[in-house]
Coordinates of C-alpha atoms and ligand atoms in Angstrom, one line a residue:
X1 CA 7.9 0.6 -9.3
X2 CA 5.0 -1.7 -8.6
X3 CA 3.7 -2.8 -5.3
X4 CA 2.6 -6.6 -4.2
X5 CA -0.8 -6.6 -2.4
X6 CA -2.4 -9.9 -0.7
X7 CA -6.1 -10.0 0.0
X8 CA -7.0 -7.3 -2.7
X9 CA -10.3 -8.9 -3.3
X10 CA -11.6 -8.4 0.3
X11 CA -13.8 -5.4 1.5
X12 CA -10.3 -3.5 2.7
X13 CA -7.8 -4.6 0.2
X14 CA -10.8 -3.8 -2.8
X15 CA -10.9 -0.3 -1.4
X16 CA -7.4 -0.1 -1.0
X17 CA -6.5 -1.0 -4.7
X18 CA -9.2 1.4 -6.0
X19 CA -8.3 4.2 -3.8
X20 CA -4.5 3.4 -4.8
X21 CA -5.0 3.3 -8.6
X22 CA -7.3 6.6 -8.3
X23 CA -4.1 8.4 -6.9
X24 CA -1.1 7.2 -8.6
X25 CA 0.0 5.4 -11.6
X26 CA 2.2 3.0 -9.7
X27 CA 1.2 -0.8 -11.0
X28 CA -0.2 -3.2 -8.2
X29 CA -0.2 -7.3 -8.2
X30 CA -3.2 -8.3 -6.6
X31 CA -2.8 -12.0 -5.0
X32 CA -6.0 -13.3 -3.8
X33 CA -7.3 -16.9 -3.2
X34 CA -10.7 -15.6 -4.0
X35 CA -12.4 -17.3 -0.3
X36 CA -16.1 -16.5 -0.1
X37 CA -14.8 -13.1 0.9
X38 CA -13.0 -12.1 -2.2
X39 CA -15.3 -10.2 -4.8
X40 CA -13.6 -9.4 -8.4
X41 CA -16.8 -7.8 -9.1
X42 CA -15.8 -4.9 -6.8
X43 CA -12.5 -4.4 -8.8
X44 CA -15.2 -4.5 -12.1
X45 CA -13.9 -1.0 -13.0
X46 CA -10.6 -2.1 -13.4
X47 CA -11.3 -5.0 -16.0
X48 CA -9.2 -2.8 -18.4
X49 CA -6.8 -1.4 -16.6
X50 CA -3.1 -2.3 -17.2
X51 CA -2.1 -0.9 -13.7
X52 CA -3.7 -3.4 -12.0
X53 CA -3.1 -7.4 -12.1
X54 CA -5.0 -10.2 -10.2
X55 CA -3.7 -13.1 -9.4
X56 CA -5.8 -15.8 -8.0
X57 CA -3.8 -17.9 -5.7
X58 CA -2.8 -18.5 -1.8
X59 CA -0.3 -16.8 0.0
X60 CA 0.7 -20.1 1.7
X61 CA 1.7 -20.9 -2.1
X62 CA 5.4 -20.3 -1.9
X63 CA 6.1 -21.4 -5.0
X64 CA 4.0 -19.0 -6.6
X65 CA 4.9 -16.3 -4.1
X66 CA 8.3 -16.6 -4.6
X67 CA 7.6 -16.4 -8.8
X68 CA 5.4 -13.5 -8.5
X69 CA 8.3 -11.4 -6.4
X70 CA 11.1 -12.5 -8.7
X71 CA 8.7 -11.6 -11.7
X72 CA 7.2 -8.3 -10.5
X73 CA 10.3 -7.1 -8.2
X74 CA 7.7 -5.1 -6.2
X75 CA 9.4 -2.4 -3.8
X76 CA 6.7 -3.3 -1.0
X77 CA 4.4 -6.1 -0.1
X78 CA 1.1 -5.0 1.6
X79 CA -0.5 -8.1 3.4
X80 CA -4.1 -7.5 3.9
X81 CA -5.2 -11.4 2.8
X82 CA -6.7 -13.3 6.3
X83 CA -9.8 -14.8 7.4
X84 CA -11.2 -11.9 9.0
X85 CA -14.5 -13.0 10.2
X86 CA -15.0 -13.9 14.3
X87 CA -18.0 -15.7 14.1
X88 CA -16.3 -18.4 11.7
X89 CA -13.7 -18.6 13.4
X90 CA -15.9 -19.6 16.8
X91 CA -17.8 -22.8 14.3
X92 CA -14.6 -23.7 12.3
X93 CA -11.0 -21.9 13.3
X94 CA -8.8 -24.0 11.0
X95 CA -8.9 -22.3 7.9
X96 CA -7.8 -18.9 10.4
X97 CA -4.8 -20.5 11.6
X98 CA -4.1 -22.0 7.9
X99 CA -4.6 -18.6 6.1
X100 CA -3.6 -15.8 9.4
X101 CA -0.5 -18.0 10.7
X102 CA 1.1 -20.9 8.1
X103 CA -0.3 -18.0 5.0
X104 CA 1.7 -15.3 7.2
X105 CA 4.7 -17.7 8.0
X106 CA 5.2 -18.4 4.3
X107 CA 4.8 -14.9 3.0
X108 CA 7.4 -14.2 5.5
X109 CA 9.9 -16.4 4.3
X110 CA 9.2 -15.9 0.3
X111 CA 9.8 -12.3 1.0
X112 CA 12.6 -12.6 2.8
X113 CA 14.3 -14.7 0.5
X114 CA 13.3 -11.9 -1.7
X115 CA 14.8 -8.9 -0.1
X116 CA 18.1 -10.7 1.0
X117 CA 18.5 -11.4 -2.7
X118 CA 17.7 -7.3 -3.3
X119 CA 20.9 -4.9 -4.1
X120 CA 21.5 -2.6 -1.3
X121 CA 19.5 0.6 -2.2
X122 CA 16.8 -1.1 -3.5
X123 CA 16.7 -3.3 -0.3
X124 CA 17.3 -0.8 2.3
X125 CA 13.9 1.1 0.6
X126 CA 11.8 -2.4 0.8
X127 CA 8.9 -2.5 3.0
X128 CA 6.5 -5.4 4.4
X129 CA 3.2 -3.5 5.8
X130 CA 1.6 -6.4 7.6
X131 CA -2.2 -5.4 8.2
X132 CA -3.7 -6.2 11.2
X133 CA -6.6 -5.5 14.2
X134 CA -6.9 -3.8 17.3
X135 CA -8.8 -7.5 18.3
X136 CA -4.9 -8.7 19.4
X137 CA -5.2 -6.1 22.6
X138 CA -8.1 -8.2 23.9
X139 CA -11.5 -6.5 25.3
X140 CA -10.8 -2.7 27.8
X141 CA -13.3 -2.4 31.0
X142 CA -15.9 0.5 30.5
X143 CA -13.4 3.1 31.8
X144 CA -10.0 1.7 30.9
X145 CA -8.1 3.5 28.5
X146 CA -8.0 3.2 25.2
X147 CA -5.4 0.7 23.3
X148 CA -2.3 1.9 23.1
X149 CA 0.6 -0.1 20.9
X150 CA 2.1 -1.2 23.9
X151 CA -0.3 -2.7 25.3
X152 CA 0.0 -6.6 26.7
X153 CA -1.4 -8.9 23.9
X154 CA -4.7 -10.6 25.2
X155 CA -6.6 -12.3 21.9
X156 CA -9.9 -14.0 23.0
X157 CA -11.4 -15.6 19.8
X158 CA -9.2 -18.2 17.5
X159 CA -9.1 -15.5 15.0
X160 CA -7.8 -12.9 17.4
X161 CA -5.4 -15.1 18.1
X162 CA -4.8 -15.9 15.1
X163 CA -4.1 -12.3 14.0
X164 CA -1.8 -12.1 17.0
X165 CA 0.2 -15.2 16.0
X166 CA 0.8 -13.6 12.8
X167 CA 1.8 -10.1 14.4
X168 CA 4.3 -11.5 16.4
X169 CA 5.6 -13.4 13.5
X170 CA 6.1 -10.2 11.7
X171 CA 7.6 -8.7 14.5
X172 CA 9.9 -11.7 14.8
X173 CA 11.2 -11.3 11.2
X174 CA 12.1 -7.7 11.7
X175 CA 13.8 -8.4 15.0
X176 CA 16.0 -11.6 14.1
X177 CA 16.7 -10.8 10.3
X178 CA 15.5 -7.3 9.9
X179 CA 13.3 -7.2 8.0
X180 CA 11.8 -3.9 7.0
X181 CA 8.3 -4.1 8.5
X182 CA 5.7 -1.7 9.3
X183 CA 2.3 -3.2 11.4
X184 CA -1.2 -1.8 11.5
X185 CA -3.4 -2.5 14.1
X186 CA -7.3 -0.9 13.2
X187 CA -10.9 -0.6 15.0
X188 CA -13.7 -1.9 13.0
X189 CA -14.0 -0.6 9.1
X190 CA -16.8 0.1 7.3
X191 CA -18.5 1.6 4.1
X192 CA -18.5 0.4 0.6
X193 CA -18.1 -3.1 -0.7
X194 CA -18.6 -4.9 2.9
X195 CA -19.7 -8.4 2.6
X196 CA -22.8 -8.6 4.6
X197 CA -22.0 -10.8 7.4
X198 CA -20.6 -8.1 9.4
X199 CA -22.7 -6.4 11.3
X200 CA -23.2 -3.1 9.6
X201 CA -23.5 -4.1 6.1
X202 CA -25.9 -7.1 7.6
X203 CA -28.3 -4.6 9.2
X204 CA -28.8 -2.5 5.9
X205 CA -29.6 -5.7 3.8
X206 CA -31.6 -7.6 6.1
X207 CA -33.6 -4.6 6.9
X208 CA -34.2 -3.8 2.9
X209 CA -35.4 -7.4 3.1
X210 CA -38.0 -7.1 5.6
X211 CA -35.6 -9.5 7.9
X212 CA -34.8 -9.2 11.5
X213 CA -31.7 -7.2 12.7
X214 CA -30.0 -9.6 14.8
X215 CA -28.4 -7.8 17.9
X216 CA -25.6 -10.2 19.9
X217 CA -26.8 -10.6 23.7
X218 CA -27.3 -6.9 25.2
X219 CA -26.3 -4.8 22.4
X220 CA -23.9 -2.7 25.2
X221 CA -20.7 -4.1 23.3
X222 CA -18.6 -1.2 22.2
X223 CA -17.0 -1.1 18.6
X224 CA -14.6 2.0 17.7
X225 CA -15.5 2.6 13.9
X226 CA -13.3 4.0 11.5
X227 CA -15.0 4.3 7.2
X228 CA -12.5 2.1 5.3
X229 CA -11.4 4.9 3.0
X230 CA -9.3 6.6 5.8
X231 CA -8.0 3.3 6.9
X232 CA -6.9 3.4 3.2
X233 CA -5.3 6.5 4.1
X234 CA -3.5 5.5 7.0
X235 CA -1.9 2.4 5.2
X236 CA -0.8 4.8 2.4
X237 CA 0.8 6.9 5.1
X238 CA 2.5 4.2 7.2
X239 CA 3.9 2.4 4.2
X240 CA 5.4 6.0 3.0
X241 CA 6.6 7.0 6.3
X242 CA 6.5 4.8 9.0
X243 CA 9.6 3.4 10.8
X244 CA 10.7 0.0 10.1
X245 CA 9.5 -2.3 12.8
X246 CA 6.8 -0.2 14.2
X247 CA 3.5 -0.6 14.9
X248 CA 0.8 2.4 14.4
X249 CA -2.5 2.0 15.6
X250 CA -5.1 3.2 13.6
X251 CA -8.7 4.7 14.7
X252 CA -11.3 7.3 14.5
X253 CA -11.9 8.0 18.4
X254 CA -15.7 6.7 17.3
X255 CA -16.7 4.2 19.8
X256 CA -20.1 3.5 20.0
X257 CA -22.5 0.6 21.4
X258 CA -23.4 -2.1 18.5
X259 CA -27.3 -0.6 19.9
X260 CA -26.7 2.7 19.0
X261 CA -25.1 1.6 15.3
X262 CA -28.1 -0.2 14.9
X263 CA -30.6 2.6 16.1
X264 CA -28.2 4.9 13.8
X265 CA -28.1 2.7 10.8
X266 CA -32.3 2.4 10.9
X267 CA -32.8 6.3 10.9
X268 CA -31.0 6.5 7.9
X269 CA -33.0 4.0 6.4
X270 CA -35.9 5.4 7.2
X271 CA -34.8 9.1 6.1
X272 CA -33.7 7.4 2.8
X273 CA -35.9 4.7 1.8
X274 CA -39.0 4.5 4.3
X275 CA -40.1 1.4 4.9
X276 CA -43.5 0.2 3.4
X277 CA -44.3 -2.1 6.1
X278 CA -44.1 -0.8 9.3
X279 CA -43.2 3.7 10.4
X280 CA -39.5 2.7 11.1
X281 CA -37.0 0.1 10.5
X282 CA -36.3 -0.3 14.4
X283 CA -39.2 -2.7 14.3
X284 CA -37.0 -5.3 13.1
X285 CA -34.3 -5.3 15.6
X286 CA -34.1 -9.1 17.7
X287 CA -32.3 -9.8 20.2
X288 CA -30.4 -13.1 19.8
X289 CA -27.8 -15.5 21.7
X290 CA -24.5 -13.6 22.5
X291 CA -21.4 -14.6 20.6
X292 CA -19.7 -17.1 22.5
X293 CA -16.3 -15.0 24.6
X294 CA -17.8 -11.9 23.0
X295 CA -14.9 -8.7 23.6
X296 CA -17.3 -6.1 25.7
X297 CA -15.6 -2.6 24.4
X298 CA -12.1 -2.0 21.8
X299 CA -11.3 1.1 21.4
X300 CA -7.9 2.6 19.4
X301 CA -5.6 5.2 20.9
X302 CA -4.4 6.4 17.6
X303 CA -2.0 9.3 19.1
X304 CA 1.0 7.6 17.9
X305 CA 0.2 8.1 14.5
X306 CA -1.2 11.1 14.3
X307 CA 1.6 13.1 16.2
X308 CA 4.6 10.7 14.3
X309 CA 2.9 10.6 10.3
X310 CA -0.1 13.2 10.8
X311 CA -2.4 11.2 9.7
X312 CA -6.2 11.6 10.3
X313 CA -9.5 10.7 9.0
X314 CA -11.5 12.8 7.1
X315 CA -14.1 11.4 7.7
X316 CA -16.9 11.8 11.2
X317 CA -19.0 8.6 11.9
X318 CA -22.1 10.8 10.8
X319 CA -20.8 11.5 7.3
X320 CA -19.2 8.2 6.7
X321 CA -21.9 6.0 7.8
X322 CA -24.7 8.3 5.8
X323 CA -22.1 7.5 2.5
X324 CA -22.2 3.9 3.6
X325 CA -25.9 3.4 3.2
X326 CA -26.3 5.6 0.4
X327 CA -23.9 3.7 -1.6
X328 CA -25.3 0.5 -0.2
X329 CA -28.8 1.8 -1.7
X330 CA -27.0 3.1 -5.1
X331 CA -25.8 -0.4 -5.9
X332 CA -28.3 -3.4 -5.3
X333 CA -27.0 -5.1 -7.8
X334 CA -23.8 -5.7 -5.9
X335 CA -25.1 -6.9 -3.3
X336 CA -27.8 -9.5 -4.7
X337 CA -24.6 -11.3 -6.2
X338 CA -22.9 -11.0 -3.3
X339 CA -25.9 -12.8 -1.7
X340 CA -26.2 -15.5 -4.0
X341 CA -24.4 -19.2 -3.0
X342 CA -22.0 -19.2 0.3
X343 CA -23.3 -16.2 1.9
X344 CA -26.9 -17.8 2.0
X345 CA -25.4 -21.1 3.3
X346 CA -23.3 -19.3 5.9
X347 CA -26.2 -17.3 7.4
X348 CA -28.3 -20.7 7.5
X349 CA -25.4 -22.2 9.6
X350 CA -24.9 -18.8 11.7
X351 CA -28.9 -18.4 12.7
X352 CA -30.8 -21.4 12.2
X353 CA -30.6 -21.9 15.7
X354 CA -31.4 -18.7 17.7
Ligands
LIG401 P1 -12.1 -9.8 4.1 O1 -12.5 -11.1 4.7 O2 -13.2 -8.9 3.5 O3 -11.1 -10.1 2.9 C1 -10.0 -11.0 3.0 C2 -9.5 -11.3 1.6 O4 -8.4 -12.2 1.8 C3 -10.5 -12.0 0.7 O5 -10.5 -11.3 -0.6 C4 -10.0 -13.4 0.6 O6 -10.3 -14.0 -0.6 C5 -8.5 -13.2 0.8 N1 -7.8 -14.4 1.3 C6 -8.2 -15.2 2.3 N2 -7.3 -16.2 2.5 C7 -6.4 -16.0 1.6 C8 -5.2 -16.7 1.3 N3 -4.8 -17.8 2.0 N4 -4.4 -16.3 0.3 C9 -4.7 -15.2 -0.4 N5 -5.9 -14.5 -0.2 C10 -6.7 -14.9 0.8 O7 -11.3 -9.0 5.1 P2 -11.1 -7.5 5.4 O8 -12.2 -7.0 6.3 O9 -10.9 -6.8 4.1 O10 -9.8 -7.5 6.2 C11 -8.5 -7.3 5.6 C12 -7.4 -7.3 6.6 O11 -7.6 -6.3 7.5 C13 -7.4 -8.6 7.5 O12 -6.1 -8.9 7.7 C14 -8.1 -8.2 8.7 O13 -7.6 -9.0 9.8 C15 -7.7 -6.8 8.9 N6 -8.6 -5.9 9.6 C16 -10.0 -5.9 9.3 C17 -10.8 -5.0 9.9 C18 -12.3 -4.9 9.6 O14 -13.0 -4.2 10.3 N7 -12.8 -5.5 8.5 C19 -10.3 -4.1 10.9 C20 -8.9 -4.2 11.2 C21 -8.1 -5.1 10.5
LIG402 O1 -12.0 -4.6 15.5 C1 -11.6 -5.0 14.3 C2 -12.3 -6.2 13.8 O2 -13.6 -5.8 13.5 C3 -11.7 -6.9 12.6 O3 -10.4 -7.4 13.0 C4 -12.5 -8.0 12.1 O4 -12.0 -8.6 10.9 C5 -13.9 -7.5 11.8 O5 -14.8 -8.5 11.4 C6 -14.5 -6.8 13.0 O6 -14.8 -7.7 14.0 P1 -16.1 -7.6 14.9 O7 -16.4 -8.9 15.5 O8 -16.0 -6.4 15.9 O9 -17.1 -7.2 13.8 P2 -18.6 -7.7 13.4 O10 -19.2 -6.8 12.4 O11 -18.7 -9.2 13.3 O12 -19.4 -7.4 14.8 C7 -19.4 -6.0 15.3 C8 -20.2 -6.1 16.6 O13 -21.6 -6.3 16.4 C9 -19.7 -7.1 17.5 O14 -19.8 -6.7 18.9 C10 -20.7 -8.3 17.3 C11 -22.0 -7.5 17.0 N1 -22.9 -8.2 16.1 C12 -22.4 -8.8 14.9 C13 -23.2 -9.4 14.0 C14 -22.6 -10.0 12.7 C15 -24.3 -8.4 16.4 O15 -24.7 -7.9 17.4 N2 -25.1 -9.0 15.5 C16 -24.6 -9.6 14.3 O16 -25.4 -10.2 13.6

């Protein structure tokens, strides 16, 4: 048995495969097109290991899509490759609907070429788990209720829309060919192996640095945070037990205002390595111009799964955010190549002019 995974290089997919391989022996194919986003150095530990192999390549590649299934005959396809960042898809949205539409589109048709072509037990077994985010719901008012799956669609940035494109794809497939598909929607992710242009692994480098912390208009925006490890989890448990052609939204009932992340995110800091310059970190926080069509609040009714998989997250905001900057302080080295060449050229283009 082996498992086909897209996007394995990227902060979720990376800790995906490495929680994966630390838990079973079942091989995975790792497809990745290696974007500015995708870091082999976080799969370093698995150099040697004959469980997992990397492929670099696109998903929109059908030709190699469709070799890699016929090759590997993987019983599920985990599809966690997109362009995933908001802010690039506000200065340049064409690689989102290349990548998060046409990439979905083909990886949809190679695989279902794949599974019609499967023999009957091994096909009714199949699974496509499409990942995806809570973004497609759109932004709640301050005392709406949280997203539920059915709620209407409402994407507001190109890569919200985007993402929402390719869910309703996804949905399609199941629908007119059937398709055995699950679909994740999830809040924000964090901890280890986050490329620092999102906001929490950007505060803990650019404060190290001596840098400001750049907070987006008010700082009153509310994010519902979830550590990436039980966002792991919840994959794991959807792809084992969820119904074909379901959708399971998936959150840690964490929301919290970007101010108080920041606030948070600086106390740690300066519990764990005071700063030299000034008594706390907070010193460096700046206010800068909004996004443009910034979402005010998400936040992830995650009932659904809970009561149909029992799934839940071990961990609290307080632990996991304490293990994010501790391992963020543990491994420098990481993050000074993940630094070097696009990331400096993208933060040039992001802040040169607030
Ligand atoms: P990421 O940007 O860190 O990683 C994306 C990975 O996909 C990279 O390794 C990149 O090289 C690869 N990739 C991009 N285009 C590709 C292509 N055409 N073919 C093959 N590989 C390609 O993203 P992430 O934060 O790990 O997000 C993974 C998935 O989870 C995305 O679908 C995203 O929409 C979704 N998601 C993310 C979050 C979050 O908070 N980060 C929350 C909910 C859902
Ligand atoms: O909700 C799930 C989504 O979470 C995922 O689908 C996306 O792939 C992921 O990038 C993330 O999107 P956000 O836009 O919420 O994440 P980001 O880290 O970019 O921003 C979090 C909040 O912090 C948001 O309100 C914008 C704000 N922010 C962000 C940056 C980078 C700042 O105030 N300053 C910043 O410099």
């Amino acid at each position: 048995m082996t498992i086909l995974i897209t996007g394995g290089a990227g902060f979720i997919g990376a800790n995906f495969v490495l929680d994966w391989l630390a838990q079973t022996d079942e091989p995975i194919v790792n497809l990745d097109k290696l974007t500015y986003a995708g870091n082999l150095e976080t799969l370093a530990s698995l150099d040697a290991d004959a469980r997992h192999m990397f492929v670099q390549g696109d998903i929109g590649d059908s030709a190699l899509v469709d070799r890699l299934l016929a090759e590997h005959q993987p019983r599920a396809v985990l599809n966690f490759a997109a362009e995933s960042h908001v802010d690039r898809s506000i200065h340049s949205p064409e690689d989102f609907i290349q990548t998060n539409i046409v990439g979905t589109f083909r990886l949809l048709e190679a695989v279902r070429a794949y599974w019609g072509g499967m023999p009957a037990q091994e096909k009714a077994a199949f699974r496509l788990l499409h990942v995806s985010t809570d973004e497609v719901y759109g932004s709640l008012g301050a005392g709406d209720p949280a997203f539920a799956e059915t709620h209407r669609y409402e994407p507001n940035s190109p890569y919200s829309a985007s993402k929402a494109a390719s869910d309703h794809l996804v949905r399609a497939y199941h629908h007119t060919y059937g398709l055995p598909v699950l679909t994740t929607n999830c809040s924000n992710n964090y901890g280890p192996y986050h490329f620092p242009e999102k906001l929490i692994p950007l505060l803990i480098v650019n404060a190290l640095a001596g840098k400001p912390l750049p907070v987006y208009g008010d700082g009153m925006q509310v994010r519902d945070w979830l550590y990436v490890k039980d966002h792991c989890s919840a994959i794991r448990r959807v792809l084992e037990a969820g119904r074909p052609g379901e959708v399971y939204n998936v959150g840690g009932w964490n929301e919290k205002p970007n101010i108080e992340i920041v606030n948070t995110v600086c106390a740690l800091l300066d519990e764990l390595r005071p700063s030299l310059g000034t008594s706390s970190y907070s010193a460096q926080i700046s206010y800068v111009k909004d996004r443009p069509g910034h979402d005010r609040r998400y936040a992830i009714d995650a009932g659904k799964i809970e009561r149909e998989l029992g799934w839940k997250p071990a961990e609290t905001f307080e632990s996991g955010i304490r293990k994010t900057v501790q391992w963020y302080l543990a491994n420098p080295e990481w993050v000074a190549h993940v630094q070097s060449g696009a990331y400096r050229d993208w933060v040039q283009t992001q802040y040169a002019s607030v």
